Amino acid sequence: MDKFPKHIGIIMDGNGRWAEKRNLMRTEGHKVGAKKLEEVIEYILELNIKYLTVYAFSTENWKRPKLEVNTLMKLFEKYLIDNEEKFMKQNIRVCITGSRNNLSDKLIKKIEYIENITKNNAKLVLSIAFNYGGRLEIVDSVKKIIDEKLEITEENISKNLYNSFIPDVDLIIRTGNEFRISNFLLWQMAYSEIYFSKLMWPDFTKDELHNSILSFIKIDRRFGGIKC
Ligand code: FPP
């Protein structure tokens, strides 16, 4: 068990293609994707993983058609409302990682409310990257360091990230059969292992999660050093 990843990050890609293949609107894919997230959190809890970060909306996603952006905003708010009771019952602390710029006041209030009521929950930290960009997070961190007149060091950059108490990500899973990082956790993934899954996010399974963890366990992580 101590070879298990402590922090898993998931790039939930492929909702749009999943829907298009079924002649559905892309937004239908996101709806099924949101349900899939609920299911995957159950598996993560079973495995006693301590930190999960999921990529739900990037700073670049604003470029999508208005209908898709609005659907993702509403879906996220609905997700927080619908799951409030579950977060408390399952002892899940929810943190929303990202910029609050351009989010509606209503959504910001909901985010603050959920973060506040779940702040003492301890089984799992669920970090939802929403309006998130890895580059922006680093820039925001450096700005805070400059404001506080501190030295620009790796330690200070790490300390000033959005949720600096969350450790670096051990394993990143990207679904959707594409092979890039898309501005996700750029600072925290310096030594992450990456598992690319062919499955579209709505088709993701418990078995595929287990496959990704098995491949992580088999890797000899050296963090730039050599095996003694
Ligand atoms: C990428 O698939 C996915 C997104 C941009 C949004 C992810 C959102 C969800 C899984 C559901 C909403 C989440 C919450 C927390 C309620 P894509 O649209 O880029 O798919 P494609 O590559 O097939 O076009």
PDB file of C-alpha atoms and ligand atoms in Angstrom:
ATOM      1  CA  MET A   1       0.000   0.000   0.000  1.00  0.00           C
ATOM      2  CA  ASP A   2       2.835   2.489   0.640  1.00  0.00           C
ATOM      3  CA  LYS A   3       3.779   2.188  -3.039  1.00  0.00           C
ATOM      4  CA  PHE A   4       0.355   3.555  -3.931  1.00  0.00           C
ATOM      5  CA  PRO A   5       0.225   7.123  -5.270  1.00  0.00           C
ATOM      6  CA  LYS A   6      -0.805   9.602  -2.572  1.00  0.00           C
ATOM      7  CA  HIS A   7      -1.974  12.193  -5.059  1.00  0.00           C
ATOM      8  CA  ILE A   8      -3.638  11.315  -8.369  1.00  0.00           C
ATOM      9  CA  GLY A   9      -4.473  13.938 -10.990  1.00  0.00           C
ATOM     10  CA  ILE A  10      -6.968  13.227 -13.776  1.00  0.00           C
ATOM     11  CA  ILE A  11      -7.349  15.055 -17.084  1.00  0.00           C
ATOM     12  CA  MET A  12     -10.906  14.008 -17.894  1.00  0.00           C
ATOM     13  CA  ASP A  13     -10.660  14.264 -21.666  1.00  0.00           C
ATOM     14  CA  GLY A  14     -12.937  12.874 -24.356  1.00  0.00           C
ATOM     15  CA  ASN A  15     -16.426  13.975 -23.332  1.00  0.00           C
ATOM     16  CA  GLY A  16     -16.986  15.833 -26.598  1.00  0.00           C
ATOM     17  CA  ARG A  17     -15.856  12.952 -28.837  1.00  0.00           C
ATOM     18  CA  TRP A  18     -17.855  10.460 -26.765  1.00  0.00           C
ATOM     19  CA  ALA A  19     -21.007  12.514 -27.419  1.00  0.00           C
ATOM     20  CA  GLU A  20     -20.292  13.243 -31.088  1.00  0.00           C
ATOM     21  CA  LYS A  21     -19.828   9.525 -31.775  1.00  0.00           C
ATOM     22  CA  ARG A  22     -23.358   8.995 -30.494  1.00  0.00           C
ATOM     23  CA  ASN A  23     -24.785  11.944 -32.457  1.00  0.00           C
ATOM     24  CA  LEU A  24     -25.351  13.823 -29.231  1.00  0.00           C
ATOM     25  CA  MET A  25     -24.465  17.410 -28.357  1.00  0.00           C
ATOM     26  CA  ARG A  26     -20.991  17.779 -26.804  1.00  0.00           C
ATOM     27  CA  THR A  27     -22.678  19.141 -23.688  1.00  0.00           C
ATOM     28  CA  GLU A  28     -24.351  15.724 -23.189  1.00  0.00           C
ATOM     29  CA  GLY A  29     -20.840  14.250 -22.980  1.00  0.00           C
ATOM     30  CA  HIS A  30     -19.975  16.662 -20.174  1.00  0.00           C
ATOM     31  CA  LYS A  31     -23.134  15.661 -18.288  1.00  0.00           C
ATOM     32  CA  VAL A  32     -22.184  11.982 -18.481  1.00  0.00           C
ATOM     33  CA  GLY A  33     -18.620  13.000 -17.572  1.00  0.00           C
ATOM     34  CA  ALA A  34     -19.823  14.675 -14.378  1.00  0.00           C
ATOM     35  CA  LYS A  35     -21.642  11.449 -13.374  1.00  0.00           C
ATOM     36  CA  LYS A  36     -18.490   9.461 -14.165  1.00  0.00           C
ATOM     37  CA  LEU A  37     -16.552  11.664 -11.759  1.00  0.00           C
ATOM     38  CA  GLU A  38     -18.969  10.721  -8.954  1.00  0.00           C
ATOM     39  CA  GLU A  39     -18.345   7.046  -9.745  1.00  0.00           C
ATOM     40  CA  VAL A  40     -14.546   7.397  -9.883  1.00  0.00           C
ATOM     41  CA  ILE A  41     -14.479   9.194  -6.514  1.00  0.00           C
ATOM     42  CA  GLU A  42     -16.066   6.055  -5.005  1.00  0.00           C
ATOM     43  CA  TYR A  43     -13.169   3.935  -6.350  1.00  0.00           C
ATOM     44  CA  ILE A  44     -10.613   6.457  -5.097  1.00  0.00           C
ATOM     45  CA  LEU A  45     -12.172   6.287  -1.617  1.00  0.00           C
ATOM     46  CA  GLU A  46     -12.057   2.468  -1.682  1.00  0.00           C
ATOM     47  CA  LEU A  47      -8.329   2.644  -2.448  1.00  0.00           C
ATOM     48  CA  ASN A  48      -7.631   5.102   0.373  1.00  0.00           C
ATOM     49  CA  ILE A  49      -5.965   7.603  -1.955  1.00  0.00           C
ATOM     50  CA  LYS A  50      -5.519  10.828   0.021  1.00  0.00           C
ATOM     51  CA  TYR A  51      -5.550  13.488  -2.732  1.00  0.00           C
ATOM     52  CA  LEU A  52      -7.370  13.646  -6.054  1.00  0.00           C
ATOM     53  CA  THR A  53      -7.167  16.600  -8.454  1.00  0.00           C
ATOM     54  CA  VAL A  54      -9.496  16.608 -11.459  1.00  0.00           C
ATOM     55  CA  TYR A  55      -9.316  19.029 -14.377  1.00  0.00           C
ATOM     56  CA  ALA A  56     -12.843  20.343 -14.948  1.00  0.00           C
ATOM     57  CA  PHE A  57     -12.324  23.691 -16.731  1.00  0.00           C
ATOM     58  CA  SER A  58      -9.095  25.251 -17.945  1.00  0.00           C
ATOM     59  CA  THR A  59      -8.282  28.931 -18.436  1.00  0.00           C
ATOM     60  CA  GLU A  60      -8.221  28.085 -22.166  1.00  0.00           C
ATOM     61  CA  ASN A  61     -11.724  26.543 -22.131  1.00  0.00           C
ATOM     62  CA  TRP A  62     -13.267  30.053 -22.254  1.00  0.00           C
ATOM     63  CA  LYS A  63     -12.501  29.916 -26.008  1.00  0.00           C
ATOM     64  CA  ARG A  64     -15.202  27.260 -26.501  1.00  0.00           C
ATOM     65  CA  PRO A  65     -18.695  28.159 -27.824  1.00  0.00           C
ATOM     66  CA  LYS A  66     -20.837  30.083 -25.344  1.00  0.00           C
ATOM     67  CA  LEU A  67     -23.332  27.230 -24.954  1.00  0.00           C
ATOM     68  CA  GLU A  68     -20.570  24.806 -23.966  1.00  0.00           C
ATOM     69  CA  VAL A  69     -18.970  27.264 -21.527  1.00  0.00           C
ATOM     70  CA  ASN A  70     -22.356  28.032 -19.927  1.00  0.00           C
ATOM     71  CA  THR A  71     -23.160  24.327 -19.649  1.00  0.00           C
ATOM     72  CA  LEU A  72     -19.827  23.619 -17.941  1.00  0.00           C
ATOM     73  CA  MET A  73     -20.424  26.492 -15.478  1.00  0.00           C
ATOM     74  CA  LYS A  74     -23.952  25.281 -14.640  1.00  0.00           C
ATOM     75  CA  LEU A  75     -22.866  21.659 -14.446  1.00  0.00           C
ATOM     76  CA  PHE A  76     -20.120  22.518 -11.999  1.00  0.00           C
ATOM     77  CA  GLU A  77     -22.470  24.487  -9.766  1.00  0.00           C
ATOM     78  CA  LYS A  78     -25.037  21.678  -9.904  1.00  0.00           C
ATOM     79  CA  TYR A  79     -22.314  19.152  -9.087  1.00  0.00           C
ATOM     80  CA  LEU A  80     -21.363  21.094  -5.943  1.00  0.00           C
ATOM     81  CA  ILE A  81     -25.012  21.441  -4.865  1.00  0.00           C
ATOM     82  CA  ASP A  82     -25.979  17.813  -5.593  1.00  0.00           C
ATOM     83  CA  ASN A  83     -22.951  16.343  -3.834  1.00  0.00           C
ATOM     84  CA  GLU A  84     -22.868  18.498  -0.698  1.00  0.00           C
ATOM     85  CA  GLU A  85     -24.411  15.806   1.502  1.00  0.00           C
ATOM     86  CA  LYS A  86     -22.168  13.099   0.051  1.00  0.00           C
ATOM     87  CA  PHE A  87     -19.018  15.154   0.692  1.00  0.00           C
ATOM     88  CA  MET A  88     -19.974  15.409   4.351  1.00  0.00           C
ATOM     89  CA  LYS A  89     -21.027  11.778   4.698  1.00  0.00           C
ATOM     90  CA  GLN A  90     -17.917  10.483   2.943  1.00  0.00           C
ATOM     91  CA  ASN A  91     -15.596  12.833   4.826  1.00  0.00           C
ATOM     92  CA  ILE A  92     -14.321  14.580   1.670  1.00  0.00           C
ATOM     93  CA  ARG A  93     -12.655  17.981   1.817  1.00  0.00           C
ATOM     94  CA  VAL A  94     -13.324  19.945  -1.368  1.00  0.00           C
ATOM     95  CA  CYS A  95     -10.907  22.594  -2.651  1.00  0.00           C
ATOM     96  CA  ILE A  96     -11.394  24.487  -5.863  1.00  0.00           C
ATOM     97  CA  THR A  97      -8.031  25.131  -7.473  1.00  0.00           C
ATOM     98  CA  GLY A  98      -7.916  27.995  -9.940  1.00  0.00           C
ATOM     99  CA  SER A  99      -8.556  31.665 -10.540  1.00  0.00           C
ATOM    100  CA  ARG A 100     -11.826  33.258  -9.428  1.00  0.00           C
ATOM    101  CA  ASN A 101     -11.582  35.830 -12.271  1.00  0.00           C
ATOM    102  CA  ASN A 102     -14.599  35.815 -14.618  1.00  0.00           C
ATOM    103  CA  LEU A 103     -16.624  33.390 -12.446  1.00  0.00           C
ATOM    104  CA  SER A 104     -20.110  34.594 -11.455  1.00  0.00           C
ATOM    105  CA  ASP A 105     -20.631  35.879  -7.905  1.00  0.00           C
ATOM    106  CA  LYS A 106     -23.161  33.093  -7.373  1.00  0.00           C
ATOM    107  CA  LEU A 107     -20.635  30.416  -8.303  1.00  0.00           C
ATOM    108  CA  ILE A 108     -17.897  32.015  -6.186  1.00  0.00           C
ATOM    109  CA  LYS A 109     -20.267  32.018  -3.182  1.00  0.00           C
ATOM    110  CA  LYS A 110     -21.058  28.347  -3.751  1.00  0.00           C
ATOM    111  CA  ILE A 111     -17.344  27.500  -4.011  1.00  0.00           C
ATOM    112  CA  GLU A 112     -16.566  29.367  -0.781  1.00  0.00           C
ATOM    113  CA  TYR A 113     -19.504  27.681   0.958  1.00  0.00           C
ATOM    114  CA  ILE A 114     -18.445  24.148  -0.055  1.00  0.00           C
ATOM    115  CA  GLU A 115     -14.795  24.787   0.806  1.00  0.00           C
ATOM    116  CA  ASN A 116     -15.833  26.108   4.187  1.00  0.00           C
ATOM    117  CA  ILE A 117     -18.277  23.373   5.245  1.00  0.00           C
ATOM    118  CA  THR A 118     -15.910  20.580   4.147  1.00  0.00           C
ATOM    119  CA  LYS A 119     -12.697  22.095   5.512  1.00  0.00           C
ATOM    120  CA  ASN A 120     -12.384  19.689   8.467  1.00  0.00           C
ATOM    121  CA  ASN A 121     -13.097  16.537   6.433  1.00  0.00           C
ATOM    122  CA  ALA A 122     -10.096  14.291   6.229  1.00  0.00           C
ATOM    123  CA  LYS A 123     -10.559  11.047   4.284  1.00  0.00           C
ATOM    124  CA  LEU A 124      -9.923  12.546   0.850  1.00  0.00           C
ATOM    125  CA  VAL A 125      -8.971  15.970  -0.449  1.00  0.00           C
ATOM    126  CA  LEU A 126     -10.851  16.461  -3.695  1.00  0.00           C
ATOM    127  CA  SER A 127      -9.275  19.328  -5.567  1.00  0.00           C
ATOM    128  CA  ILE A 128     -11.291  20.466  -8.568  1.00  0.00           C
ATOM    129  CA  ALA A 129      -9.197  22.450 -11.030  1.00  0.00           C
ATOM    130  CA  PHE A 130     -11.711  24.947 -12.349  1.00  0.00           C
ATOM    131  CA  ASN A 131     -10.757  28.061 -14.335  1.00  0.00           C
ATOM    132  CA  TYR A 132      -7.291  26.648 -13.811  1.00  0.00           C
ATOM    133  CA  GLY A 133      -4.081  27.082 -15.773  1.00  0.00           C
ATOM    134  CA  GLY A 134      -0.705  25.803 -14.614  1.00  0.00           C
ATOM    135  CA  ARG A 135       1.165  28.786 -16.056  1.00  0.00           C
ATOM    136  CA  LEU A 136      -1.226  31.269 -14.456  1.00  0.00           C
ATOM    137  CA  GLU A 137      -0.852  29.502 -11.102  1.00  0.00           C
ATOM    138  CA  ILE A 138       2.938  29.926 -11.263  1.00  0.00           C
ATOM    139  CA  VAL A 139       2.612  33.591 -12.289  1.00  0.00           C
ATOM    140  CA  ASP A 140       0.119  34.218  -9.453  1.00  0.00           C
ATOM    141  CA  SER A 141       2.493  32.550  -7.006  1.00  0.00           C
ATOM    142  CA  VAL A 142       5.435  34.710  -8.123  1.00  0.00           C
ATOM    143  CA  LYS A 143       3.287  37.859  -7.845  1.00  0.00           C
ATOM    144  CA  LYS A 144       2.452  36.985  -4.219  1.00  0.00           C
ATOM    145  CA  ILE A 145       6.150  36.433  -3.461  1.00  0.00           C
ATOM    146  CA  ILE A 146       7.019  39.824  -4.938  1.00  0.00           C
ATOM    147  CA  ASP A 147       4.196  41.522  -2.997  1.00  0.00           C
ATOM    148  CA  GLU A 148       5.533  39.994   0.209  1.00  0.00           C
ATOM    149  CA  LYS A 149       9.090  41.029  -0.752  1.00  0.00           C
ATOM    150  CA  LEU A 150      10.330  37.447  -0.369  1.00  0.00           C
ATOM    151  CA  GLU A 151      13.109  35.745  -2.268  1.00  0.00           C
ATOM    152  CA  ILE A 152      12.043  33.897  -5.428  1.00  0.00           C
ATOM    153  CA  THR A 153      12.955  30.304  -4.593  1.00  0.00           C
ATOM    154  CA  GLU A 154      11.449  26.922  -5.462  1.00  0.00           C
ATOM    155  CA  GLU A 155      10.254  26.598  -1.879  1.00  0.00           C
ATOM    156  CA  ASN A 156       8.484  29.973  -1.957  1.00  0.00           C
ATOM    157  CA  ILE A 157       6.876  29.259  -5.333  1.00  0.00           C
ATOM    158  CA  SER A 158       5.528  25.937  -3.990  1.00  0.00           C
ATOM    159  CA  LYS A 159       4.287  27.629  -0.811  1.00  0.00           C
ATOM    160  CA  ASN A 160       2.336  30.252  -2.769  1.00  0.00           C
ATOM    161  CA  LEU A 161       0.472  27.977  -5.170  1.00  0.00           C
ATOM    162  CA  TYR A 162      -3.349  28.003  -4.933  1.00  0.00           C
ATOM    163  CA  ASN A 163      -3.562  25.062  -2.510  1.00  0.00           C
ATOM    164  CA  SER A 164      -0.024  24.691  -1.287  1.00  0.00           C
ATOM    165  CA  PHE A 165      -0.906  22.127   1.390  1.00  0.00           C
ATOM    166  CA  ILE A 166      -1.602  19.555  -1.351  1.00  0.00           C
ATOM    167  CA  PRO A 167       1.565  17.565  -2.144  1.00  0.00           C
ATOM    168  CA  ASP A 168       3.003  17.227  -5.646  1.00  0.00           C
ATOM    169  CA  VAL A 169       1.033  14.920  -7.896  1.00  0.00           C
ATOM    170  CA  ASP A 170       2.418  11.347  -8.122  1.00  0.00           C
ATOM    171  CA  LEU A 171       0.342   9.964 -10.958  1.00  0.00           C
ATOM    172  CA  ILE A 172      -1.451  11.830 -13.743  1.00  0.00           C
ATOM    173  CA  ILE A 173      -4.066   9.953 -15.750  1.00  0.00           C
ATOM    174  CA  ARG A 174      -5.183  11.450 -19.056  1.00  0.00           C
ATOM    175  CA  THR A 175      -8.129   9.832 -20.781  1.00  0.00           C
ATOM    176  CA  GLY A 176      -9.205  10.472 -24.368  1.00  0.00           C
ATOM    177  CA  ASN A 177      -6.259   8.872 -26.193  1.00  0.00           C
ATOM    178  CA  GLU A 178      -4.323  12.135 -26.485  1.00  0.00           C
ATOM    179  CA  PHE A 179      -0.825  12.670 -25.244  1.00  0.00           C
ATOM    180  CA  ARG A 180      -0.307  16.077 -23.739  1.00  0.00           C
ATOM    181  CA  ILE A 181      -0.552  17.879 -20.417  1.00  0.00           C
ATOM    182  CA  SER A 182      -2.728  20.864 -21.426  1.00  0.00           C
ATOM    183  CA  ASN A 183      -1.434  23.287 -18.771  1.00  0.00           C
ATOM    184  CA  PHE A 184      -2.387  20.954 -15.870  1.00  0.00           C
ATOM    185  CA  LEU A 185      -0.430  21.154 -12.566  1.00  0.00           C
ATOM    186  CA  LEU A 186       2.752  22.209 -14.373  1.00  0.00           C
ATOM    187  CA  TRP A 187       4.716  22.953 -11.210  1.00  0.00           C
ATOM    188  CA  GLN A 188       3.442  19.986  -9.201  1.00  0.00           C
ATOM    189  CA  MET A 189       4.063  17.402 -11.961  1.00  0.00           C
ATOM    190  CA  ALA A 190       7.852  17.825 -12.201  1.00  0.00           C
ATOM    191  CA  TYR A 191       8.348  14.146 -11.262  1.00  0.00           C
ATOM    192  CA  SER A 192       4.897  12.691 -11.880  1.00  0.00           C
ATOM    193  CA  GLU A 193       4.348   9.459 -13.721  1.00  0.00           C
ATOM    194  CA  ILE A 194       1.837   9.805 -16.539  1.00  0.00           C
ATOM    195  CA  TYR A 195      -0.696   7.208 -17.669  1.00  0.00           C
ATOM    196  CA  PHE A 196      -2.422   7.828 -21.000  1.00  0.00           C
ATOM    197  CA  SER A 197      -5.681   5.941 -21.382  1.00  0.00           C
ATOM    198  CA  LYS A 198      -7.329   5.218 -24.724  1.00  0.00           C
ATOM    199  CA  LEU A 199     -10.757   5.402 -23.083  1.00  0.00           C
ATOM    200  CA  MET A 200     -12.893   8.522 -23.416  1.00  0.00           C
ATOM    201  CA  TRP A 201     -13.691   9.909 -19.952  1.00  0.00           C
ATOM    202  CA  PRO A 202     -17.369   8.777 -19.941  1.00  0.00           C
ATOM    203  CA  ASP A 203     -16.135   5.210 -20.646  1.00  0.00           C
ATOM    204  CA  PHE A 204     -13.470   5.202 -17.918  1.00  0.00           C
ATOM    205  CA  THR A 205     -13.676   2.156 -15.633  1.00  0.00           C
ATOM    206  CA  LYS A 206     -12.572   0.929 -12.244  1.00  0.00           C
ATOM    207  CA  ASP A 207     -10.343  -1.614 -14.044  1.00  0.00           C
ATOM    208  CA  GLU A 208      -8.614   1.149 -15.983  1.00  0.00           C
ATOM    209  CA  LEU A 209      -7.993   3.080 -12.753  1.00  0.00           C
ATOM    210  CA  HIS A 210      -6.473  -0.080 -11.286  1.00  0.00           C
ATOM    211  CA  ASN A 211      -4.344  -0.550 -14.441  1.00  0.00           C
ATOM    212  CA  SER A 212      -2.957   2.959 -14.053  1.00  0.00           C
ATOM    213  CA  ILE A 213      -2.106   2.337 -10.391  1.00  0.00           C
ATOM    214  CA  LEU A 214      -0.498  -1.029 -11.185  1.00  0.00           C
ATOM    215  CA  SER A 215       1.710   0.565 -13.806  1.00  0.00           C
ATOM    216  CA  PHE A 216       2.631   3.291 -11.269  1.00  0.00           C
ATOM    217  CA  ILE A 217       3.559   0.702  -8.633  1.00  0.00           C
ATOM    218  CA  LYS A 218       5.868  -1.101 -11.067  1.00  0.00           C
ATOM    219  CA  ILE A 219       7.872   2.051 -11.826  1.00  0.00           C
ATOM    220  CA  ASP A 220      11.115   2.589  -9.985  1.00  0.00           C
ATOM    221  CA  ARG A 221      10.869   6.318  -9.178  1.00  0.00           C
ATOM    222  CA  ARG A 222      14.315   7.855  -8.857  1.00  0.00           C
ATOM    223  CA  PHE A 223      13.472  11.589  -8.903  1.00  0.00           C
ATOM    224  CA  GLY A 224      16.575  12.323 -10.934  1.00  0.00           C
ATOM    225  CA  GLY A 225      18.858  10.221  -8.716  1.00  0.00           C
ATOM    226  CA  ILE A 226      20.136   6.684  -9.266  1.00  0.00           C
ATOM    227  CA  LYS A 227      19.294   3.424  -7.525  1.00  0.00           C
ATOM    228  CA  CYS A 228      21.734   2.635  -4.700  1.00  0.00           C
TER     229      CYS A 228
HETATM  230  C1  FPP B   1     -12.425  17.639 -21.870  1.00  0.00           C
HETATM  231  O1  FPP B   1     -13.180  16.937 -22.817  1.00  0.00           O
HETATM  232  C2  FPP B   1     -13.254  17.922 -20.723  1.00  0.00           C
HETATM  233  C3  FPP B   1     -13.551  19.150 -20.284  1.00  0.00           C
HETATM  234  C4  FPP B   1     -13.084  20.396 -20.918  1.00  0.00           C
HETATM  235  C5  FPP B   1     -14.442  19.332 -19.131  1.00  0.00           C
HETATM  236  C6  FPP B   1     -14.421  18.236 -18.127  1.00  0.00           C
HETATM  237  C7  FPP B   1     -15.708  18.272 -17.414  1.00  0.00           C
HETATM  238  C8  FPP B   1     -16.338  17.214 -16.870  1.00  0.00           C
HETATM  239  C9  FPP B   1     -15.785  15.871 -16.779  1.00  0.00           C
HETATM  240  C10 FPP B   1     -17.708  17.350 -16.312  1.00  0.00           C
HETATM  241  C11 FPP B   1     -17.904  18.486 -15.419  1.00  0.00           C
HETATM  242  C12 FPP B   1     -17.096  18.418 -14.193  1.00  0.00           C
HETATM  243  C13 FPP B   1     -17.572  18.700 -12.984  1.00  0.00           C
HETATM  244  C14 FPP B   1     -16.664  18.762 -11.828  1.00  0.00           C
HETATM  245  C15 FPP B   1     -18.999  18.911 -12.774  1.00  0.00           C
HETATM  246  P1  FPP B   1     -13.374  17.583 -24.226  1.00  0.00           P
HETATM  247  O2  FPP B   1     -14.639  18.352 -24.232  1.00  0.00           O
HETATM  248  O3  FPP B   1     -12.183  18.390 -24.594  1.00  0.00           O
HETATM  249  O4  FPP B   1     -13.512  16.320 -25.140  1.00  0.00           O
HETATM  250  P2  FPP B   1     -12.947  16.133 -26.608  1.00  0.00           P
HETATM  251  O5  FPP B   1     -11.441  16.142 -26.496  1.00  0.00           O
HETATM  252  O6  FPP B   1     -13.487  14.813 -27.004  1.00  0.00           O
HETATM  253  O7  FPP B   1     -13.481  17.262 -27.427  1.00  0.00           O
END
